[in-house]
Coordinates of C-alpha atoms in Angstrom, one line a residue:
M1 CA -8.2 26.2 48.3
A2 CA -11.7 25.0 48.8
S3 CA -12.1 21.3 48.6
T4 CA -15.2 19.4 47.6
T5 CA -13.8 16.1 46.5
S6 CA -16.0 13.1 47.0
G7 CA -14.4 10.0 48.5
G8 CA -11.0 8.5 47.7
S9 CA -7.8 7.4 49.5
P10 CA -4.8 9.7 50.2
K11 CA -3.3 8.2 47.1
N12 CA -6.3 9.2 45.1
A13 CA -6.2 12.7 46.6
T14 CA -2.6 13.0 45.2
E15 CA -3.6 11.8 41.8
N16 CA -6.6 14.2 41.8
N17 CA -4.3 17.1 42.6
N18 CA -2.0 16.1 39.8
I19 CA -4.9 16.1 37.4
I20 CA -5.7 19.7 38.4
E21 CA -2.1 20.7 37.8
R22 CA -2.0 18.9 34.5
M23 CA -5.1 20.6 33.3
A24 CA -3.9 24.0 34.6
L25 CA -0.5 23.7 32.8
R26 CA -2.2 22.4 29.7
C27 CA -4.4 25.4 29.4
S28 CA -1.9 28.0 30.9
M29 CA -4.4 28.8 33.7
H30 CA -4.0 32.3 34.9
P31 CA -2.7 32.6 38.5
S32 CA -5.8 34.6 39.4
L33 CA -7.7 31.3 39.5
W34 CA -5.3 29.7 41.9
R35 CA -7.1 31.2 44.9
S36 CA -10.5 30.1 43.5
S37 CA -12.4 26.9 44.3
E38 CA -11.3 23.5 43.1
Y39 CA -14.3 23.2 40.9
N40 CA -13.4 26.5 39.1
Q41 CA -9.9 25.2 38.5
V42 CA -11.1 21.9 37.1
A43 CA -13.9 23.4 35.0
A44 CA -11.5 26.1 33.6
G45 CA -8.9 23.5 32.6
I46 CA -11.5 21.2 30.9
T47 CA -13.1 24.1 29.1
A48 CA -9.7 25.3 27.8
A49 CA -8.9 21.7 26.6
L50 CA -12.3 21.3 24.9
K51 CA -12.2 24.7 23.1
Q52 CA -9.3 23.3 21.0
F53 CA -12.0 21.4 19.0
R54 CA -13.1 24.5 17.2
E55 CA -14.7 22.6 14.4
I56 CA -17.4 21.6 16.9
E57 CA -19.8 24.5 17.4
E58 CA -20.6 23.5 21.0
A59 CA -16.9 23.4 21.8
K60 CA -16.2 26.7 20.1
N61 CA -19.0 28.4 22.1
L62 CA -17.9 27.1 25.5
K63 CA -17.1 29.8 28.0
F64 CA -15.8 29.4 31.5
V65 CA -17.3 31.7 34.1
E66 CA -15.9 31.7 37.6
S67 CA -18.6 30.9 40.1
L68 CA -19.1 30.6 43.9
N69 CA -20.0 27.4 45.6
S70 CA -23.4 28.8 46.3
E71 CA -24.2 29.4 42.6
I72 CA -25.4 25.9 41.9
P73 CA -27.7 26.8 38.9
K74 CA -24.9 28.5 37.1
R75 CA -22.6 25.6 37.7
K76 CA -25.2 23.1 36.5
K77 CA -25.6 25.0 33.3
Q78 CA -21.9 25.1 32.8
C79 CA -21.5 21.4 33.6
K80 CA -24.2 20.4 31.1
A81 CA -22.5 22.4 28.3
I82 CA -19.1 20.8 29.1
V83 CA -20.6 17.2 29.2
D84 CA -22.5 17.8 25.9
V85 CA -19.1 18.4 24.2
F86 CA -17.7 15.3 25.8
K87 CA -20.6 13.2 24.4
I88 CA -20.1 14.7 20.9
L89 CA -16.4 13.6 21.2
D90 CA -17.5 10.1 22.2
C91 CA -15.7 10.2 25.5
P92 CA -15.5 6.6 26.7
T93 CA -15.6 7.4 30.5
G94 CA -19.4 8.0 30.6
I95 CA -19.0 11.4 32.3
E96 CA -22.2 13.1 33.5
S97 CA -22.9 16.6 34.8
T98 CA -23.1 15.4 38.4
H99 CA -19.6 14.0 38.2
L100 CA -18.1 17.4 37.4
L101 CA -20.5 19.3 39.7
H102 CA -19.6 17.3 42.7
L103 CA -16.0 16.6 41.6
N104 CA -16.2 12.8 41.4
Y105 CA -12.6 12.1 40.7
D106 CA -13.2 8.4 40.0
V107 CA -14.7 9.6 36.8
L108 CA -13.0 13.0 36.4
T109 CA -9.4 11.6 36.6
P110 CA -9.7 9.2 33.6
T111 CA -11.8 11.8 31.7
C112 CA -9.2 14.5 32.2
L113 CA -6.4 12.1 31.1
W114 CA -8.5 11.2 28.0
I115 CA -9.1 14.8 26.9
L116 CA -5.5 15.7 27.6
Q117 CA -4.3 12.9 25.3
K118 CA -7.0 13.7 22.7
S119 CA -6.1 17.4 22.7
L120 CA -2.4 16.6 22.5
L121 CA -3.0 14.4 19.4
K122 CA -5.1 17.2 17.9
E123 CA -2.3 19.7 18.5
V124 CA 0.4 17.6 16.9
T125 CA -1.7 17.1 13.8
N126 CA -2.8 20.7 13.5
F127 CA -1.3 21.8 10.2
K128 CA -3.2 25.1 9.8
N129 CA -2.3 26.9 13.0
P130 CA 0.4 24.7 14.6
M131 CA 2.2 25.6 17.8
P132 CA 5.9 26.5 17.1
F133 CA 7.3 23.4 18.8
T134 CA 5.0 21.0 16.9
T135 CA 6.4 22.2 13.6
Y136 CA 9.9 21.3 14.8
F137 CA 9.0 17.6 14.3
R138 CA 8.2 18.2 10.7
Q139 CA 11.6 19.7 9.8
S140 CA 14.9 18.1 8.8
F141 CA 18.2 19.2 10.3
K142 CA 21.8 18.7 9.1
S143 CA 23.3 18.3 12.5
P144 CA 22.3 17.8 16.2
E145 CA 23.4 21.4 16.9
D146 CA 20.9 22.7 14.3
S147 CA 18.2 20.5 15.8
I148 CA 18.8 21.6 19.4
K149 CA 18.9 25.3 18.3
A150 CA 15.6 25.0 16.5
F151 CA 14.0 23.2 19.4
R152 CA 15.3 25.8 21.9
E153 CA 14.0 28.7 19.8
S154 CA 10.6 27.1 19.3
S155 CA 9.4 28.1 22.8
I156 CA 6.4 30.4 22.9
Y157 CA 7.4 32.2 26.1
K158 CA 10.8 33.7 27.0
W159 CA 10.8 33.6 30.7
E160 CA 12.0 36.4 32.9
R161 CA 15.0 35.5 35.1
Y162 CA 14.6 35.8 38.8
E163 CA 17.6 38.1 39.3
N164 CA 16.0 40.6 36.9
F165 CA 12.7 40.5 38.8
K166 CA 14.4 40.8 42.2
E167 CA 16.5 43.7 41.1
M168 CA 13.5 45.5 39.7
V169 CA 11.3 45.1 42.8
S170 CA 14.0 45.5 45.4
G171 CA 16.0 48.5 44.5
N172 CA 16.9 50.3 47.7
N173 CA 14.0 48.8 49.7
S174 CA 15.4 45.3 50.3
T175 CA 14.7 45.5 54.0
S176 CA 11.1 46.5 53.8
L177 CA 10.7 43.9 51.0
A178 CA 12.1 41.2 53.2
N179 CA 9.5 42.0 55.8
A180 CA 6.8 41.9 53.3
V181 CA 7.6 38.6 51.6
N182 CA 10.5 36.2 51.1
I183 CA 10.6 36.4 47.3
D184 CA 13.6 34.1 47.1
Q185 CA 11.0 31.3 47.3
L186 CA 10.2 32.4 43.7
N187 CA 13.7 31.6 42.4
F188 CA 13.1 28.7 40.0
D189 CA 15.9 29.7 37.5
K190 CA 18.1 26.6 38.1
E191 CA 15.2 24.2 38.0
I192 CA 13.7 25.7 34.9
L193 CA 17.1 25.7 33.2
A194 CA 17.5 22.0 34.2
L195 CA 14.1 21.2 32.6
E196 CA 15.1 22.9 29.4
Q197 CA 18.4 21.0 29.3
R198 CA 16.5 17.7 29.9
L199 CA 14.2 18.6 27.0
E200 CA 17.1 19.4 24.8
A201 CA 18.6 16.0 25.6
E202 CA 15.3 14.5 24.4
A203 CA 15.5 16.6 21.2
N204 CA 19.1 15.3 20.7
A205 CA 18.0 11.7 21.2
Y206 CA 15.1 12.3 18.8
F207 CA 17.4 13.7 16.1
H208 CA 19.8 10.8 16.2
H209 CA 17.1 8.1 16.2
R210 CA 15.1 9.8 13.5
T211 CA 18.2 10.0 11.4
E212 CA 19.0 6.3 12.0
T213 CA 15.4 5.4 11.3
Q214 CA 15.3 7.3 8.1
T215 CA 18.4 5.4 7.0
H216 CA 16.8 2.1 7.7
E217 CA 13.6 3.3 6.1
Y218 CA 15.6 3.8 2.9
E219 CA 17.2 0.4 3.3
L220 CA 13.7 -1.2 3.6
F221 CA 12.5 0.8 0.6
C222 CA 15.4 -0.6 -1.5
A223 CA 14.7 -4.1 -0.2
L224 CA 11.0 -3.8 -1.0
T225 CA 11.6 -2.4 -4.5
R226 CA 14.5 -4.8 -5.3
K227 CA 13.6 -7.0 -8.3
N228 CA 13.4 -10.6 -7.6
D229 CA 15.1 -12.8 -10.2
Y230 CA 12.7 -15.5 -9.4
D231 CA 9.6 -16.6 -11.2
P232 CA 7.1 -18.5 -9.0
K233 CA 6.3 -20.7 -12.1
L234 CA 10.0 -21.7 -12.3
Y235 CA 9.6 -23.9 -9.2
S236 CA 6.4 -25.7 -10.4
N237 CA 7.7 -26.1 -13.9
L238 CA 10.9 -27.6 -12.6
L239 CA 9.0 -30.1 -10.6
K240 CA 7.0 -31.0 -13.7
T241 CA 10.2 -31.4 -15.8
T242 CA 11.7 -33.6 -13.1
D243 CA 8.6 -35.8 -12.9
K244 CA 8.6 -36.2 -16.7
L245 CA 12.3 -37.1 -16.6
M246 CA 11.6 -39.7 -13.9
D247 CA 8.8 -41.1 -16.0
R248 CA 11.1 -41.3 -19.0
L249 CA 13.8 -43.1 -17.0
M250 CA 11.4 -45.6 -15.6
H251 CA 10.1 -46.3 -19.1
C252 CA 13.6 -46.8 -20.4
K253 CA 14.4 -49.0 -17.5
D254 CA 11.3 -51.1 -18.2
L255 CA 12.5 -51.4 -21.9
V256 CA 15.9 -52.7 -20.8
H257 CA 14.3 -55.2 -18.4
S258 CA 11.9 -56.4 -21.1
D259 CA 14.9 -56.8 -23.5
L260 CA 16.9 -58.7 -20.9
L261 CA 14.0 -61.1 -20.3
R262 CA 13.7 -61.8 -24.0
I263 CA 17.5 -62.2 -24.3
R264 CA 17.5 -64.7 -21.5
R265 CA 14.7 -66.7 -23.1
E266 CA 16.6 -66.8 -26.4
S267 CA 19.7 -67.8 -24.5
G268 CA 17.8 -70.6 -22.7
E269 CA 16.6 -71.9 -26.0
H270 CA 20.1 -72.1 -27.4
E271 CA 21.9 -73.6 -24.4
P272 CA 24.5 -76.4 -25.2
R273 CA 22.8 -79.8 -25.1
T274 CA 24.0 -83.4 -25.2
N275 CA 23.0 -85.8 -28.1
A276 CA 22.2 -89.5 -27.9
Q277 CA 25.9 -90.3 -28.3
G278 CA 26.7 -88.2 -25.2
K279 CA 28.4 -85.5 -27.3
T280 CA 27.8 -81.9 -26.3
I281 CA 26.4 -79.8 -29.2
V282 CA 27.2 -76.1 -28.9
D283 CA 25.1 -73.5 -30.8
M284 CA 27.3 -70.5 -31.5
E285 CA 24.3 -68.2 -31.2
Y286 CA 24.1 -69.1 -27.5
Y287 CA 27.3 -67.3 -26.8
Q288 CA 26.0 -64.2 -28.6
W289 CA 22.9 -64.2 -26.4
V290 CA 25.0 -64.7 -23.2
K291 CA 27.2 -61.8 -24.1
L292 CA 24.3 -59.6 -24.9
A293 CA 22.5 -60.7 -21.7
D294 CA 25.5 -59.5 -19.6
Y295 CA 25.5 -56.2 -21.4
A296 CA 21.7 -55.8 -20.9
K297 CA 22.0 -56.6 -17.2
T298 CA 24.8 -54.1 -16.8
L299 CA 22.7 -51.5 -18.7
E300 CA 19.7 -52.2 -16.5
G301 CA 21.9 -51.7 -13.4
R302 CA 23.0 -48.3 -14.8
F303 CA 19.4 -47.3 -15.4
H304 CA 18.6 -48.3 -11.8
D305 CA 21.4 -46.2 -10.5
L306 CA 20.3 -43.3 -12.6
V307 CA 16.7 -43.6 -11.3
M308 CA 18.1 -43.6 -7.7
K309 CA 20.2 -40.5 -8.5
L310 CA 17.2 -38.6 -9.7
A311 CA 15.1 -39.8 -6.8
K312 CA 17.8 -38.5 -4.4
V313 CA 17.8 -35.1 -6.1
M314 CA 14.0 -35.0 -5.6
T315 CA 13.9 -36.2 -2.0
E316 CA 16.9 -34.1 -0.7
T317 CA 16.0 -30.8 -2.4
L318 CA 12.3 -30.9 -2.6
A319 CA 11.3 -32.6 0.7
S320 CA 8.4 -30.3 1.7
T321 CA 8.3 -31.0 5.5
E322 CA 12.0 -30.5 6.1
H323 CA 12.2 -27.5 3.8
K324 CA 9.3 -25.8 5.5
A325 CA 10.9 -26.4 8.9
Q326 CA 14.1 -24.7 7.7
I327 CA 12.1 -21.7 6.3
D328 CA 10.2 -21.3 9.6
K329 CA 13.5 -20.7 11.4
V330 CA 14.5 -17.9 9.1
D331 CA 14.9 -14.6 11.0
I332 CA 16.6 -11.3 10.6
M333 CA 20.2 -11.6 9.4
P334 CA 22.7 -11.6 12.4
G335 CA 24.6 -8.4 12.7
H336 CA 22.1 -6.3 10.7
K337 CA 21.9 -2.7 11.9
L338 CA 18.3 -3.0 12.7
E339 CA 19.1 -5.7 15.2
T340 CA 20.9 -3.1 17.4
L341 CA 18.8 -0.1 16.6
E342 CA 16.3 -0.8 19.4
S343 CA 19.0 -1.5 22.0
R344 CA 20.6 1.9 21.3
Y345 CA 17.3 3.7 21.6
L346 CA 17.7 5.9 24.6
P347 CA 14.9 5.7 27.2
I348 CA 12.3 8.5 27.1
D349 CA 12.4 10.9 30.0
E350 CA 8.8 10.7 31.1
T351 CA 9.2 12.8 34.3
I352 CA 9.8 16.2 32.8
G353 CA 6.1 17.0 33.0
D354 CA 6.1 15.9 36.6
S355 CA 9.0 18.1 37.4
A356 CA 7.2 21.1 35.9
I357 CA 4.2 20.2 38.0
D358 CA 6.3 20.2 41.1
I359 CA 7.5 23.7 40.4
Y360 CA 4.0 24.8 39.6
K361 CA 2.7 23.5 42.9
R362 CA 5.3 25.4 44.8
L363 CA 4.6 28.6 42.8
R364 CA 0.8 28.1 43.4
T365 CA 1.3 27.5 47.1
F366 CA 3.3 30.8 47.3
V367 CA 0.5 32.7 45.6
Q368 CA -2.2 31.1 47.8
T369 CA -0.4 31.9 51.0
H370 CA 0.2 35.6 50.3
D371 CA -2.9 37.7 50.2
P372 CA -2.8 40.3 47.4
Q373 CA -4.2 43.1 49.6
D374 CA -1.7 42.3 52.3
L375 CA 1.2 42.5 49.8
I376 CA 0.0 45.9 48.6
E377 CA -0.4 47.3 52.1
K378 CA 2.9 46.0 53.3
H379 CA 4.9 47.1 50.3
S380 CA 3.3 48.8 47.3
E381 CA 0.9 48.3 44.4
Q382 CA 3.8 48.7 42.0
F383 CA 5.6 45.8 43.7
Y384 CA 2.4 43.7 43.5
N385 CA 2.0 44.3 39.8
S386 CA 5.6 43.3 39.1
Y387 CA 5.2 40.3 41.3
K388 CA 1.9 39.3 39.5
S389 CA 3.6 39.7 36.1
Y390 CA 6.5 37.6 37.2
V391 CA 4.4 34.8 38.5
S392 CA 2.3 34.8 35.4
N393 CA 5.5 34.7 33.3
I394 CA 6.8 31.7 35.2
N395 CA 3.4 30.0 35.0
F396 CA 3.3 30.4 31.3
K397 CA 6.9 29.2 31.0
L398 CA 6.0 26.0 33.0
S399 CA 3.0 25.5 30.8
D400 CA 5.2 25.9 27.7
L401 CA 7.7 23.3 29.0
C402 CA 5.0 20.9 30.0
C403 CA 3.4 21.1 26.6
K404 CA 6.8 20.7 24.9
A405 CA 7.5 17.7 27.1
N406 CA 4.2 16.1 26.2
V407 CA 4.7 16.7 22.5
M408 CA 8.3 15.4 22.6
Q409 CA 7.2 12.3 24.5
H410 CA 4.4 11.7 21.9
N411 CA 6.8 12.0 19.0
R412 CA 9.5 9.9 20.5
N413 CA 6.9 7.2 21.3
S414 CA 5.7 7.4 17.7
L415 CA 9.3 7.1 16.4
K416 CA 9.8 4.1 18.7
E417 CA 6.7 2.5 17.3
K418 CA 7.8 3.3 13.7
C419 CA 11.2 1.8 14.5
D420 CA 9.5 -1.4 15.8
N421 CA 7.3 -1.6 12.7
L422 CA 10.3 -1.0 10.5
K423 CA 12.2 -3.8 12.1
S424 CA 9.3 -6.1 11.7
E425 CA 8.9 -5.2 8.0
M426 CA 12.6 -5.6 7.4
K427 CA 12.5 -9.0 9.1
K428 CA 9.6 -10.0 6.9
R429 CA 11.4 -8.8 3.7
Q430 CA 14.7 -10.5 4.6
R431 CA 12.8 -13.7 5.4
E432 CA 11.1 -13.5 2.0
E433 CA 14.5 -12.9 0.3
I434 CA 16.1 -15.8 2.2
I435 CA 13.2 -18.1 1.2
I436 CA 13.6 -17.0 -2.5
A437 CA 17.3 -17.6 -2.3
Q438 CA 16.7 -21.1 -0.9
K439 CA 14.2 -21.8 -3.7
M440 CA 16.6 -20.5 -6.3
N441 CA 19.4 -22.7 -4.8
I442 CA 17.1 -25.7 -4.8
A443 CA 16.0 -24.9 -8.4
L444 CA 19.7 -24.7 -9.4
R445 CA 20.6 -28.0 -7.8
V446 CA 17.6 -29.7 -9.3
N447 CA 18.4 -28.2 -12.7
M448 CA 22.0 -29.4 -12.5
G449 CA 20.8 -32.8 -11.4
N450 CA 18.3 -33.0 -14.2
A451 CA 21.1 -32.0 -16.7
E452 CA 23.4 -34.7 -15.4
V453 CA 20.7 -37.3 -15.6
N454 CA 19.8 -36.2 -19.1
C455 CA 23.4 -36.5 -20.2
E456 CA 23.8 -40.0 -18.7
L457 CA 20.4 -41.0 -20.1
S458 CA 21.6 -40.1 -23.6
T459 CA 24.5 -42.5 -23.2
L460 CA 22.2 -45.2 -21.9
L461 CA 19.8 -44.8 -24.7
R462 CA 22.7 -45.5 -27.1
G463 CA 23.1 -48.8 -25.1
L464 CA 19.4 -49.6 -25.8
D465 CA 20.0 -48.9 -29.4
H466 CA 23.1 -51.2 -29.3
I467 CA 21.0 -54.1 -27.7
K468 CA 18.3 -53.7 -30.4
A469 CA 21.0 -53.7 -33.2
E470 CA 22.7 -56.8 -31.8
M471 CA 19.4 -58.6 -31.5
D472 CA 18.4 -57.7 -35.0
E473 CA 21.8 -58.9 -36.2
I474 CA 21.4 -62.2 -34.5
F475 CA 18.0 -62.7 -36.0
E476 CA 19.1 -61.8 -39.5
S477 CA 22.1 -64.2 -39.2
R478 CA 19.7 -67.0 -38.1
V479 CA 17.5 -66.4 -41.1
S480 CA 20.4 -66.4 -43.5
D481 CA 21.6 -69.7 -42.0
E482 CA 18.2 -71.3 -42.5
D483 CA 18.2 -70.2 -46.1

């Protein structure tokens, strides 16, 4: 293969080669181009990727024409047409015609990776003319077996087994064939089968995790649509009610205290006194005031206790700083299924495409090291045609596997992202429900506390009425005595 790369370390050279292979497999490059120059292979791959954007007239009209290294004007024209499409697509790498013309891999590598990803996303969202294995991800299956079967049957190409090919081209001429070419180097049956099995394992993992995710999606839907038996106004109204109750308590306590002071003054005015003869004169009203003062003092103490009780309810259940600190610690409920969903998520096999590239490289090397004319001369044109058909078949099969692996990886990553978002949303919803439950619990405790205080207050109010009645009775008795 002709090489015209510009600069780069051995590592970069390996990466550049992988880009060529990725582009070749993505566009199912025909083996006839494998003996062409590196420029032709890169340009053919990029052209095939860009032509997927058929809604863009410039992309739709793109045509790849193989050219010699000496045909610079033809290549310049082709490079300009390709770069124009990249600019329409807003490619972020800043690719110019000279980068492609002179194979500047510092720019070409990220550009090719970008267009591969963009064309992949376009493929998986193509609903009009989708590839068979992209529609697989839009279907539902009752069992893993049904899922695997559908994924297996979604392949575009049914590859020809090596033994069939060998039997067809060998016949009774195995000796002369062996002298012409060692075709056993083309036996990739086990490796391709292993790739298919790895892909089926990915499909199996996808089925299980999609099923689990759908279950948790339904759980989240139920949680989000669940009616909350909580009115935000309840909390604020309850605070207002409690504040009013406290104001009423304080007012009643002040009334008792005021009555107590008056009773004490009356009691002081009717204290026993000694006359000029040294005899103690006792006013019977004094004992009435003393008895009533004791009762009022006890009642004042009970009002004080009731005020403290209500204050405790308010401070313990409605303390904003402490309450907010507890709410901030609320997380997903321990033991919830979502907690272990991510831990059971099987790792994605990201090397299937690389394994396909490895087989592709060996297949391409075989083709490059065996001259077509030499094969025809040493064996026969019939053999060469069969060989060419078989190589194309394997090439298309590898391209099919590589595309399926890319689409599978994309969908598994999307499912993983969906799972993470689902877990985050469920955490958020559970946190909201826990906060609501806490507020409901607080509201219940405050309501119960208010009810208890109200009940006791009713009793104490009767005590206030008793004091007033006793005082009125004493005053009435005093008036009647004066009469």
